[in-house]
Amino acid sequence: MRFVMGGRPDEDQVFTDPSGNFRLDDVAPGAVTITAKADGKAPARKTGLKVTSDQVVDVGTLVLEDGRALRGRVVAAKDDAPIAGATVSVSQPQGLMVSFGRDTSAGAAISPADGRFEIAGLDPRTYAVDASQPEYSTNSGRVEISADADTDDFVIKLSRGGIITGLVRDAQKVPLPNASVLLTKMPMS
């Protein structure tokens, strides 16, 4: 089991000992959140912990419950053929309340030859789902993980990438080298 403090890429992290104990040293004074994570378990968090200089804060016992699982298949949109080597990741959806610098990743899996995947240890909630494979275009969407049951047949369809071409010119019809062209993609349904 690992303990994470802060939820940032540069966060402090330690692993528990064989008895489940942990210790985070040299924690800067202030309010912190700690999160305990283990494979197949939903994370446990304690927020608003107040750390003061030269004092020990005992957070007690954090209990990790069995998490829910997302199981599914990654298939080709053209013919529903399984896609091997697709990376499927779930994260907390980004919205108006984005926490900059906070790690929102909840799990990931890579599909084998049959295209199936499983991501376990999820809290019941809505997640953003992203799927990618080098020979296909990336696809994104959302999934609702129920508190009552695992999600067992979530299908993600990937399409082979297409090509878009064009020409950028100014008002006098002179080609503009180094002009930026932005593509915005609609999420999967």
Short mmCIF file of N, CA and C in Angstrom, two decimals:
data_model
loop_
_atom_site.label_atom_id
_atom_site.label_comp_id
_atom_site.label_asym_id
_atom_site.label_seq_id
_atom_site.Cartn_x
_atom_site.Cartn_y
_atom_site.Cartn_z
N MET A 1 0.84 -1.16 0.00
CA MET A 1 0.00 0.00 0.00
C MET A 1 0.89 1.23 0.00
N ARG A 2 0.43 2.28 -0.67
CA ARG A 2 1.22 3.50 -0.67
C ARG A 2 0.39 4.65 -0.15
N PHE A 3 1.06 5.59 0.47
CA PHE A 3 0.43 6.80 0.95
C PHE A 3 0.96 7.96 0.13
N VAL A 4 0.05 8.82 -0.29
CA VAL A 4 0.41 9.97 -1.10
C VAL A 4 -0.08 11.20 -0.38
N MET A 5 0.71 12.23 -0.39
CA MET A 5 0.31 13.48 0.24
C MET A 5 0.35 14.59 -0.79
N GLY A 6 -0.73 15.32 -0.91
CA GLY A 6 -0.73 16.51 -1.75
C GLY A 6 -1.38 16.33 -3.11
N GLY A 7 -1.31 15.17 -3.74
CA GLY A 7 -1.93 14.94 -5.03
C GLY A 7 -1.26 15.66 -6.19
N ARG A 8 0.02 15.94 -6.11
CA ARG A 8 0.75 16.63 -7.17
C ARG A 8 1.78 15.67 -7.76
N PRO A 9 2.24 15.97 -8.98
CA PRO A 9 3.30 15.13 -9.54
C PRO A 9 4.53 15.09 -8.64
N ASP A 10 4.79 16.16 -7.88
CA ASP A 10 5.96 16.18 -7.01
C ASP A 10 5.57 15.85 -5.56
N GLU A 11 4.45 15.15 -5.39
CA GLU A 11 3.94 14.84 -4.06
C GLU A 11 4.87 13.93 -3.29
N ASP A 12 4.72 13.96 -1.96
CA ASP A 12 5.47 13.05 -1.10
C ASP A 12 4.76 11.71 -1.11
N GLN A 13 5.52 10.62 -1.14
CA GLN A 13 4.93 9.30 -1.20
C GLN A 13 5.79 8.33 -0.40
N VAL A 14 5.12 7.47 0.36
CA VAL A 14 5.80 6.40 1.09
C VAL A 14 4.95 5.15 0.95
N PHE A 15 5.56 3.99 1.21
CA PHE A 15 4.84 2.72 1.20
C PHE A 15 4.74 2.22 2.64
N THR A 16 3.67 1.50 2.91
CA THR A 16 3.49 0.97 4.26
C THR A 16 4.44 -0.20 4.49
N ASP A 17 4.75 -0.44 5.77
CA ASP A 17 5.59 -1.58 6.14
C ASP A 17 4.71 -2.84 6.19
N PRO A 18 5.28 -4.02 6.49
CA PRO A 18 4.49 -5.26 6.50
C PRO A 18 3.31 -5.23 7.47
N SER A 19 3.34 -4.36 8.46
CA SER A 19 2.23 -4.26 9.42
C SER A 19 1.21 -3.21 9.00
N GLY A 20 1.44 -2.52 7.89
CA GLY A 20 0.51 -1.51 7.43
C GLY A 20 0.80 -0.11 7.95
N ASN A 21 1.87 0.05 8.73
CA ASN A 21 2.22 1.36 9.28
C ASN A 21 2.96 2.21 8.24
N PHE A 22 2.84 3.53 8.41
CA PHE A 22 3.56 4.45 7.54
C PHE A 22 4.00 5.66 8.35
N ARG A 23 4.95 6.38 7.78
CA ARG A 23 5.45 7.61 8.40
C ARG A 23 5.93 8.53 7.28
N LEU A 24 5.45 9.76 7.30
CA LEU A 24 5.89 10.79 6.37
C LEU A 24 6.68 11.80 7.19
N ASP A 25 7.96 11.98 6.86
CA ASP A 25 8.82 12.89 7.61
C ASP A 25 8.97 14.22 6.89
N ASP A 26 9.36 15.24 7.66
CA ASP A 26 9.67 16.57 7.14
C ASP A 26 8.52 17.18 6.34
N VAL A 27 7.29 17.00 6.84
CA VAL A 27 6.12 17.56 6.19
C VAL A 27 6.06 19.05 6.54
N ALA A 28 5.95 19.89 5.54
CA ALA A 28 5.88 21.33 5.77
C ALA A 28 4.62 21.68 6.55
N PRO A 29 4.71 22.62 7.49
CA PRO A 29 3.53 23.03 8.26
C PRO A 29 2.42 23.54 7.36
N GLY A 30 1.17 23.27 7.77
CA GLY A 30 0.00 23.71 7.00
C GLY A 30 -1.02 22.60 6.91
N ALA A 31 -2.08 22.86 6.17
CA ALA A 31 -3.15 21.87 5.98
C ALA A 31 -2.78 20.95 4.82
N VAL A 32 -2.96 19.64 5.02
CA VAL A 32 -2.62 18.65 3.99
C VAL A 32 -3.73 17.61 3.88
N THR A 33 -3.68 16.88 2.80
CA THR A 33 -4.54 15.73 2.57
C THR A 33 -3.64 14.53 2.34
N ILE A 34 -3.98 13.40 2.91
CA ILE A 34 -3.25 12.17 2.59
C ILE A 34 -4.22 11.20 1.94
N THR A 35 -3.69 10.37 1.05
CA THR A 35 -4.47 9.37 0.34
C THR A 35 -3.73 8.05 0.41
N ALA A 36 -4.43 6.99 0.77
CA ALA A 36 -3.87 5.65 0.77
C ALA A 36 -4.43 4.91 -0.44
N LYS A 37 -3.55 4.22 -1.18
CA LYS A 37 -3.96 3.49 -2.38
C LYS A 37 -3.34 2.09 -2.35
N ALA A 38 -4.08 1.11 -2.85
CA ALA A 38 -3.58 -0.26 -3.01
C ALA A 38 -4.35 -0.90 -4.16
N ASP A 39 -3.70 -1.81 -4.86
CA ASP A 39 -4.33 -2.48 -6.01
C ASP A 39 -5.65 -3.11 -5.62
N GLY A 40 -6.68 -2.85 -6.44
CA GLY A 40 -7.99 -3.45 -6.24
C GLY A 40 -8.83 -2.81 -5.15
N LYS A 41 -8.31 -1.80 -4.49
CA LYS A 41 -9.03 -1.13 -3.40
C LYS A 41 -9.34 0.30 -3.80
N ALA A 42 -10.47 0.79 -3.30
CA ALA A 42 -10.80 2.21 -3.49
C ALA A 42 -9.91 3.02 -2.57
N PRO A 43 -9.40 4.15 -3.02
CA PRO A 43 -8.53 4.98 -2.17
C PRO A 43 -9.25 5.46 -0.92
N ALA A 44 -8.49 5.69 0.15
CA ALA A 44 -9.01 6.30 1.37
C ALA A 44 -8.27 7.61 1.55
N ARG A 45 -9.00 8.66 1.97
CA ARG A 45 -8.40 9.98 2.12
C ARG A 45 -8.72 10.57 3.49
N LYS A 46 -7.80 11.38 3.97
CA LYS A 46 -8.05 12.22 5.14
C LYS A 46 -7.63 13.62 4.71
N THR A 47 -8.58 14.54 4.81
CA THR A 47 -8.32 15.91 4.36
C THR A 47 -8.30 16.86 5.55
N GLY A 48 -7.73 18.02 5.33
CA GLY A 48 -7.71 19.06 6.34
C GLY A 48 -6.84 18.76 7.55
N LEU A 49 -5.85 17.88 7.39
CA LEU A 49 -4.93 17.58 8.49
C LEU A 49 -4.03 18.79 8.71
N LYS A 50 -3.91 19.21 9.94
CA LYS A 50 -3.09 20.39 10.25
C LYS A 50 -1.74 19.94 10.81
N VAL A 51 -0.69 20.25 10.06
CA VAL A 51 0.67 19.89 10.44
C VAL A 51 1.33 21.14 11.04
N THR A 52 1.94 20.96 12.21
CA THR A 52 2.67 22.06 12.83
C THR A 52 4.12 21.62 13.05
N SER A 53 5.00 22.59 13.18
CA SER A 53 6.44 22.30 13.35
C SER A 53 6.69 21.44 14.58
N ASP A 54 7.54 20.44 14.40
CA ASP A 54 8.01 19.58 15.50
C ASP A 54 6.89 18.83 16.22
N GLN A 55 5.76 18.61 15.57
CA GLN A 55 4.65 17.86 16.17
C GLN A 55 4.32 16.65 15.30
N VAL A 56 3.80 15.60 15.95
CA VAL A 56 3.37 14.39 15.24
C VAL A 56 1.85 14.44 15.11
N VAL A 57 1.36 14.17 13.90
CA VAL A 57 -0.08 14.08 13.66
C VAL A 57 -0.38 12.62 13.39
N ASP A 58 -1.14 11.99 14.29
CA ASP A 58 -1.54 10.59 14.10
C ASP A 58 -2.92 10.59 13.45
N VAL A 59 -3.00 10.11 12.22
CA VAL A 59 -4.26 10.12 11.48
C VAL A 59 -5.12 8.90 11.80
N GLY A 60 -4.62 8.01 12.64
CA GLY A 60 -5.39 6.82 12.98
C GLY A 60 -5.31 5.79 11.86
N THR A 61 -6.36 5.04 11.70
CA THR A 61 -6.41 3.96 10.71
C THR A 61 -7.20 4.39 9.48
N LEU A 62 -6.61 4.19 8.33
CA LEU A 62 -7.31 4.41 7.06
C LEU A 62 -7.74 3.05 6.53
N VAL A 63 -9.02 2.89 6.28
CA VAL A 63 -9.56 1.61 5.81
C VAL A 63 -9.84 1.70 4.32
N LEU A 64 -9.23 0.79 3.57
CA LEU A 64 -9.45 0.74 2.13
C LEU A 64 -10.48 -0.36 1.83
N GLU A 65 -11.59 0.04 1.26
CA GLU A 65 -12.65 -0.89 0.88
C GLU A 65 -12.35 -1.45 -0.50
N ASP A 66 -12.96 -2.61 -0.79
CA ASP A 66 -12.85 -3.13 -2.14
C ASP A 66 -13.43 -2.11 -3.10
N GLY A 67 -12.74 -1.85 -4.16
CA GLY A 67 -13.22 -0.89 -5.14
C GLY A 67 -14.05 -1.57 -6.22
N ARG A 68 -14.67 -0.78 -7.03
CA ARG A 68 -15.44 -1.27 -8.17
C ARG A 68 -14.49 -1.44 -9.36
N ALA A 69 -14.93 -2.19 -10.35
CA ALA A 69 -14.11 -2.43 -11.53
C ALA A 69 -14.83 -1.97 -12.79
N LEU A 70 -14.04 -1.49 -13.73
CA LEU A 70 -14.51 -1.19 -15.08
C LEU A 70 -13.89 -2.23 -15.99
N ARG A 71 -14.74 -3.02 -16.63
CA ARG A 71 -14.28 -4.03 -17.58
C ARG A 71 -14.90 -3.71 -18.94
N GLY A 72 -14.14 -3.97 -19.97
CA GLY A 72 -14.68 -3.70 -21.29
C GLY A 72 -13.78 -4.20 -22.39
N ARG A 73 -14.06 -3.68 -23.58
CA ARG A 73 -13.33 -4.08 -24.77
C ARG A 73 -13.00 -2.85 -25.60
N VAL A 74 -11.85 -2.89 -26.25
CA VAL A 74 -11.48 -1.87 -27.22
C VAL A 74 -11.56 -2.53 -28.58
N VAL A 75 -12.41 -1.96 -29.46
CA VAL A 75 -12.64 -2.56 -30.77
C VAL A 75 -12.52 -1.51 -31.86
N ALA A 76 -12.31 -1.99 -33.08
CA ALA A 76 -12.24 -1.11 -34.25
C ALA A 76 -13.65 -0.65 -34.61
N ALA A 77 -13.83 0.63 -34.84
CA ALA A 77 -15.14 1.17 -35.19
C ALA A 77 -15.65 0.59 -36.52
N LYS A 78 -14.74 0.26 -37.40
CA LYS A 78 -15.10 -0.22 -38.74
C LYS A 78 -15.79 -1.59 -38.71
N ASP A 79 -15.27 -2.53 -37.88
CA ASP A 79 -15.79 -3.91 -37.94
C ASP A 79 -15.86 -4.61 -36.57
N ASP A 80 -15.71 -3.86 -35.49
CA ASP A 80 -15.74 -4.41 -34.11
C ASP A 80 -14.64 -5.44 -33.83
N ALA A 81 -13.56 -5.43 -34.63
CA ALA A 81 -12.43 -6.33 -34.37
C ALA A 81 -11.69 -5.85 -33.12
N PRO A 82 -11.25 -6.78 -32.26
CA PRO A 82 -10.53 -6.37 -31.05
C PRO A 82 -9.22 -5.66 -31.39
N ILE A 83 -8.86 -4.69 -30.54
CA ILE A 83 -7.63 -3.93 -30.75
C ILE A 83 -6.68 -4.23 -29.60
N ALA A 84 -5.54 -4.80 -29.93
CA ALA A 84 -4.50 -5.08 -28.94
C ALA A 84 -3.62 -3.85 -28.73
N GLY A 85 -3.08 -3.72 -27.53
CA GLY A 85 -2.13 -2.66 -27.25
C GLY A 85 -2.73 -1.29 -27.04
N ALA A 86 -4.04 -1.23 -26.80
CA ALA A 86 -4.68 0.06 -26.53
C ALA A 86 -4.50 0.40 -25.05
N THR A 87 -4.16 1.63 -24.76
CA THR A 87 -4.08 2.09 -23.38
C THR A 87 -5.40 2.74 -23.03
N VAL A 88 -6.04 2.22 -21.99
CA VAL A 88 -7.30 2.76 -21.49
C VAL A 88 -7.03 3.35 -20.12
N SER A 89 -7.37 4.60 -19.91
CA SER A 89 -7.15 5.23 -18.61
C SER A 89 -8.42 5.91 -18.14
N VAL A 90 -8.62 5.90 -16.83
CA VAL A 90 -9.75 6.60 -16.23
C VAL A 90 -9.21 7.64 -15.26
N SER A 91 -9.90 8.77 -15.19
CA SER A 91 -9.50 9.85 -14.31
C SER A 91 -10.73 10.64 -13.90
N GLN A 92 -10.56 11.46 -12.88
CA GLN A 92 -11.65 12.34 -12.50
C GLN A 92 -11.85 13.33 -13.63
N PRO A 93 -13.10 13.53 -14.05
CA PRO A 93 -13.33 14.43 -15.18
C PRO A 93 -12.90 15.85 -14.85
N GLN A 94 -12.37 16.53 -15.83
CA GLN A 94 -11.99 17.92 -15.67
C GLN A 94 -13.20 18.78 -15.99
N GLY A 95 -13.43 19.79 -15.20
CA GLY A 95 -14.57 20.67 -15.42
C GLY A 95 -14.21 22.07 -14.98
N LEU A 96 -15.21 22.77 -14.53
CA LEU A 96 -14.98 24.14 -14.08
C LEU A 96 -14.18 24.19 -12.80
N MET A 97 -14.20 23.11 -12.01
CA MET A 97 -13.49 23.08 -10.74
C MET A 97 -12.17 22.33 -10.86
N VAL A 98 -11.39 22.65 -11.87
CA VAL A 98 -10.12 21.97 -12.12
C VAL A 98 -9.13 22.30 -11.00
N SER A 99 -8.47 21.29 -10.49
CA SER A 99 -7.41 21.47 -9.49
C SER A 99 -6.08 21.40 -10.21
N PHE A 100 -5.50 22.54 -10.53
CA PHE A 100 -4.25 22.54 -11.28
C PHE A 100 -3.15 21.85 -10.50
N GLY A 101 -2.41 20.98 -11.19
CA GLY A 101 -1.30 20.28 -10.57
C GLY A 101 -1.72 19.05 -9.79
N ARG A 102 -3.02 18.80 -9.67
CA ARG A 102 -3.50 17.66 -8.89
C ARG A 102 -3.58 16.43 -9.79
N ASP A 103 -3.13 15.30 -9.28
CA ASP A 103 -3.19 14.04 -10.02
C ASP A 103 -4.61 13.52 -9.97
N THR A 104 -5.28 13.45 -11.12
CA THR A 104 -6.66 12.99 -11.16
C THR A 104 -6.77 11.57 -11.71
N SER A 105 -5.65 10.91 -11.98
CA SER A 105 -5.65 9.56 -12.52
C SER A 105 -6.19 8.56 -11.51
N ALA A 106 -7.09 7.68 -11.98
CA ALA A 106 -7.66 6.65 -11.10
C ALA A 106 -7.20 5.26 -11.49
N GLY A 107 -6.66 5.08 -12.70
CA GLY A 107 -6.18 3.77 -13.11
C GLY A 107 -6.03 3.67 -14.61
N ALA A 108 -5.35 2.61 -15.03
CA ALA A 108 -5.12 2.40 -16.46
C ALA A 108 -4.88 0.92 -16.73
N ALA A 109 -5.08 0.53 -17.99
CA ALA A 109 -4.84 -0.84 -18.41
C ALA A 109 -4.45 -0.83 -19.89
N ILE A 110 -3.78 -1.89 -20.32
CA ILE A 110 -3.43 -2.06 -21.74
C ILE A 110 -4.12 -3.33 -22.22
N SER A 111 -4.81 -3.21 -23.34
CA SER A 111 -5.59 -4.34 -23.85
C SER A 111 -4.69 -5.39 -24.51
N PRO A 112 -4.92 -6.70 -24.20
CA PRO A 112 -4.19 -7.77 -24.89
C PRO A 112 -4.84 -8.05 -26.25
N ALA A 113 -4.49 -9.15 -26.87
CA ALA A 113 -4.94 -9.48 -28.22
C ALA A 113 -6.46 -9.50 -28.37
N ASP A 114 -7.19 -9.86 -27.31
CA ASP A 114 -8.66 -9.92 -27.42
C ASP A 114 -9.33 -8.57 -27.18
N GLY A 115 -8.54 -7.50 -26.94
CA GLY A 115 -9.07 -6.16 -26.78
C GLY A 115 -9.69 -5.87 -25.42
N ARG A 116 -9.72 -6.85 -24.53
CA ARG A 116 -10.36 -6.66 -23.22
C ARG A 116 -9.46 -5.89 -22.27
N PHE A 117 -10.09 -5.23 -21.31
CA PHE A 117 -9.34 -4.53 -20.28
C PHE A 117 -10.12 -4.55 -18.97
N GLU A 118 -9.40 -4.35 -17.89
CA GLU A 118 -10.03 -4.22 -16.57
C GLU A 118 -9.23 -3.22 -15.75
N ILE A 119 -9.95 -2.29 -15.13
CA ILE A 119 -9.36 -1.32 -14.21
C ILE A 119 -10.13 -1.46 -12.91
N ALA A 120 -9.44 -1.90 -11.86
CA ALA A 120 -10.09 -2.17 -10.58
C ALA A 120 -9.71 -1.12 -9.55
N GLY A 121 -10.41 -1.15 -8.42
CA GLY A 121 -10.11 -0.25 -7.32
C GLY A 121 -10.70 1.14 -7.49
N LEU A 122 -11.84 1.22 -8.17
CA LEU A 122 -12.45 2.52 -8.45
C LEU A 122 -13.52 2.87 -7.42
N ASP A 123 -13.58 4.14 -7.07
CA ASP A 123 -14.68 4.67 -6.26
C ASP A 123 -15.91 4.78 -7.15
N PRO A 124 -17.11 4.63 -6.57
CA PRO A 124 -18.32 4.88 -7.36
C PRO A 124 -18.42 6.38 -7.69
N ARG A 125 -18.40 6.71 -8.96
CA ARG A 125 -18.51 8.10 -9.43
C ARG A 125 -18.42 8.11 -10.94
N THR A 126 -18.47 9.27 -11.52
CA THR A 126 -18.30 9.43 -12.96
C THR A 126 -16.81 9.65 -13.24
N TYR A 127 -16.31 8.97 -14.25
CA TYR A 127 -14.90 9.10 -14.66
C TYR A 127 -14.81 9.49 -16.12
N ALA A 128 -13.75 10.21 -16.44
CA ALA A 128 -13.38 10.44 -17.84
C ALA A 128 -12.60 9.20 -18.28
N VAL A 129 -12.87 8.74 -19.50
CA VAL A 129 -12.20 7.57 -20.06
C VAL A 129 -11.46 8.01 -21.32
N ASP A 130 -10.18 7.65 -21.42
CA ASP A 130 -9.39 7.94 -22.61
C ASP A 130 -8.80 6.63 -23.12
N ALA A 131 -8.89 6.43 -24.43
CA ALA A 131 -8.32 5.23 -25.04
C ALA A 131 -7.45 5.64 -26.22
N SER A 132 -6.26 5.03 -26.30
CA SER A 132 -5.36 5.35 -27.41
C SER A 132 -4.58 4.11 -27.81
N GLN A 133 -4.21 4.08 -29.06
CA GLN A 133 -3.38 3.02 -29.63
C GLN A 133 -2.68 3.65 -30.82
N PRO A 134 -1.37 3.42 -31.00
CA PRO A 134 -0.61 4.15 -32.03
C PRO A 134 -1.18 4.10 -33.45
N GLU A 135 -1.88 3.03 -33.81
CA GLU A 135 -2.39 2.91 -35.17
C GLU A 135 -3.80 3.47 -35.34
N TYR A 136 -4.37 4.03 -34.24
CA TYR A 136 -5.74 4.52 -34.26
C TYR A 136 -5.81 5.92 -33.66
N SER A 137 -6.91 6.60 -33.94
CA SER A 137 -7.14 7.91 -33.33
C SER A 137 -7.59 7.72 -31.88
N THR A 138 -7.21 8.63 -31.02
CA THR A 138 -7.59 8.59 -29.61
C THR A 138 -9.09 8.85 -29.48
N ASN A 139 -9.70 8.24 -28.47
CA ASN A 139 -11.12 8.47 -28.20
C ASN A 139 -11.29 8.74 -26.72
N SER A 140 -12.25 9.60 -26.37
CA SER A 140 -12.50 9.98 -24.99
C SER A 140 -13.98 10.00 -24.71
N GLY A 141 -14.34 9.76 -23.47
CA GLY A 141 -15.75 9.80 -23.06
C GLY A 141 -15.86 9.75 -21.56
N ARG A 142 -17.03 9.34 -21.08
CA ARG A 142 -17.28 9.23 -19.64
C ARG A 142 -17.98 7.93 -19.33
N VAL A 143 -17.79 7.46 -18.08
CA VAL A 143 -18.48 6.27 -17.61
C VAL A 143 -18.89 6.50 -16.17
N GLU A 144 -20.07 6.02 -15.83
CA GLU A 144 -20.57 6.10 -14.45
C GLU A 144 -20.32 4.75 -13.78
N ILE A 145 -19.55 4.75 -12.70
CA ILE A 145 -19.29 3.53 -11.94
C ILE A 145 -20.27 3.51 -10.77
N SER A 146 -21.10 2.49 -10.73
CA SER A 146 -22.14 2.35 -9.72
C SER A 146 -21.56 1.87 -8.40
N ALA A 147 -22.22 2.22 -7.30
CA ALA A 147 -21.81 1.73 -5.98
C ALA A 147 -22.27 0.29 -5.79
N ASP A 148 -23.24 -0.16 -6.58
CA ASP A 148 -23.85 -1.48 -6.39
C ASP A 148 -23.23 -2.61 -7.18
N ALA A 149 -22.57 -2.29 -8.31
CA ALA A 149 -22.04 -3.36 -9.17
C ALA A 149 -20.92 -2.83 -10.04
N ASP A 150 -20.07 -3.75 -10.48
CA ASP A 150 -19.02 -3.41 -11.42
C ASP A 150 -19.64 -3.09 -12.78
N THR A 151 -18.91 -2.36 -13.60
CA THR A 151 -19.32 -2.11 -14.98
C THR A 151 -18.59 -3.13 -15.83
N ASP A 152 -19.36 -4.02 -16.48
CA ASP A 152 -18.76 -5.21 -17.08
C ASP A 152 -18.57 -5.20 -18.59
N ASP A 153 -19.25 -4.37 -19.35
CA ASP A 153 -19.05 -4.43 -20.80
C ASP A 153 -19.04 -3.05 -21.42
N PHE A 154 -18.06 -2.25 -21.03
CA PHE A 154 -17.90 -0.91 -21.58
C PHE A 154 -17.11 -1.04 -22.88
N VAL A 155 -17.70 -0.66 -23.99
CA VAL A 155 -17.07 -0.82 -25.30
C VAL A 155 -16.54 0.53 -25.78
N ILE A 156 -15.27 0.53 -26.15
CA ILE A 156 -14.63 1.73 -26.70
C ILE A 156 -14.28 1.43 -28.15
N LYS A 157 -14.75 2.28 -29.04
CA LYS A 157 -14.48 2.08 -30.47
C LYS A 157 -13.43 3.10 -30.92
N LEU A 158 -12.39 2.58 -31.56
CA LEU A 158 -11.34 3.42 -32.12
C LEU A 158 -11.37 3.34 -33.64
N SER A 159 -11.09 4.45 -34.28
CA SER A 159 -11.06 4.51 -35.74
C SER A 159 -9.63 4.76 -36.21
N ARG A 160 -9.32 4.22 -37.36
CA ARG A 160 -8.04 4.56 -37.98
C ARG A 160 -8.07 6.05 -38.28
N GLY A 161 -6.95 6.68 -38.10
CA GLY A 161 -6.89 8.12 -38.33
C GLY A 161 -7.05 8.48 -39.80
N GLY A 162 -7.70 9.59 -40.03
CA GLY A 162 -7.85 10.14 -41.37
C GLY A 162 -6.86 11.26 -41.57
N ILE A 163 -6.93 11.89 -42.70
CA ILE A 163 -6.01 12.97 -43.04
C ILE A 163 -6.82 14.20 -43.42
N ILE A 164 -6.44 15.34 -42.88
CA ILE A 164 -7.06 16.61 -43.24
C ILE A 164 -5.96 17.47 -43.86
N THR A 165 -6.25 18.03 -45.02
CA THR A 165 -5.27 18.92 -45.66
C THR A 165 -5.92 20.26 -45.96
N GLY A 166 -5.14 21.23 -46.24
CA GLY A 166 -5.67 22.55 -46.58
C GLY A 166 -4.54 23.52 -46.81
N LEU A 167 -4.88 24.76 -46.97
CA LEU A 167 -3.92 25.82 -47.24
C LEU A 167 -4.34 27.04 -46.44
N VAL A 168 -3.39 27.70 -45.78
CA VAL A 168 -3.68 28.92 -45.02
C VAL A 168 -3.04 30.08 -45.77
N ARG A 169 -3.87 31.10 -46.05
CA ARG A 169 -3.40 32.29 -46.75
C ARG A 169 -3.88 33.53 -46.01
N ASP A 170 -3.24 34.66 -46.30
CA ASP A 170 -3.71 35.93 -45.74
C ASP A 170 -4.76 36.51 -46.69
N ALA A 171 -5.26 37.71 -46.37
CA ALA A 171 -6.33 38.33 -47.16
C ALA A 171 -5.91 38.61 -48.60
N GLN A 172 -4.60 38.75 -48.83
CA GLN A 172 -4.10 38.99 -50.20
C GLN A 172 -3.78 37.67 -50.91
N LYS A 173 -4.19 36.57 -50.32
CA LYS A 173 -4.01 35.23 -50.87
C LYS A 173 -2.56 34.78 -50.92
N VAL A 174 -1.72 35.34 -50.03
CA VAL A 174 -0.32 34.94 -49.92
C VAL A 174 -0.25 33.80 -48.90
N PRO A 175 0.38 32.68 -49.25
CA PRO A 175 0.49 31.58 -48.28
C PRO A 175 1.18 32.04 -47.00
N LEU A 176 0.66 31.57 -45.86
CA LEU A 176 1.23 31.94 -44.56
C LEU A 176 1.99 30.75 -43.99
N PRO A 177 3.33 30.78 -44.08
CA PRO A 177 4.12 29.70 -43.47
C PRO A 177 4.07 29.80 -41.94
N ASN A 178 4.17 28.69 -41.27
CA ASN A 178 4.20 28.59 -39.82
C ASN A 178 2.92 29.04 -39.13
N ALA A 179 1.79 29.08 -39.85
CA ALA A 179 0.51 29.39 -39.22
C ALA A 179 0.08 28.17 -38.40
N SER A 180 -0.55 28.41 -37.29
CA SER A 180 -1.01 27.33 -36.42
C SER A 180 -2.40 26.88 -36.86
N VAL A 181 -2.62 25.58 -36.92
CA VAL A 181 -3.93 25.01 -37.25
C VAL A 181 -4.32 24.11 -36.07
N LEU A 182 -5.50 24.34 -35.50
CA LEU A 182 -5.96 23.64 -34.31
C LEU A 182 -7.11 22.72 -34.67
N LEU A 183 -7.05 21.47 -34.20
CA LEU A 183 -8.11 20.50 -34.39
C LEU A 183 -8.80 20.28 -33.05
N THR A 184 -10.13 20.40 -33.02
CA THR A 184 -10.90 20.13 -31.81
C THR A 184 -11.76 18.91 -32.06
N LYS A 185 -11.66 17.92 -31.19
CA LYS A 185 -12.35 16.64 -31.38
C LYS A 185 -13.55 16.54 -30.46
N MET A 186 -14.63 16.01 -30.96
CA MET A 186 -15.82 15.75 -30.15
C MET A 186 -15.60 14.45 -29.38
N PRO A 187 -16.02 14.38 -28.09
CA PRO A 187 -15.81 13.15 -27.30
C PRO A 187 -16.66 11.99 -27.80
N MET A 188 -16.24 10.74 -27.41
CA MET A 188 -16.99 9.55 -27.81
C MET A 188 -18.37 9.57 -27.18
N SER A 189 -19.31 8.90 -27.83
CA SER A 189 -20.68 8.86 -27.29
C SER A 189 -20.89 7.58 -26.52
#
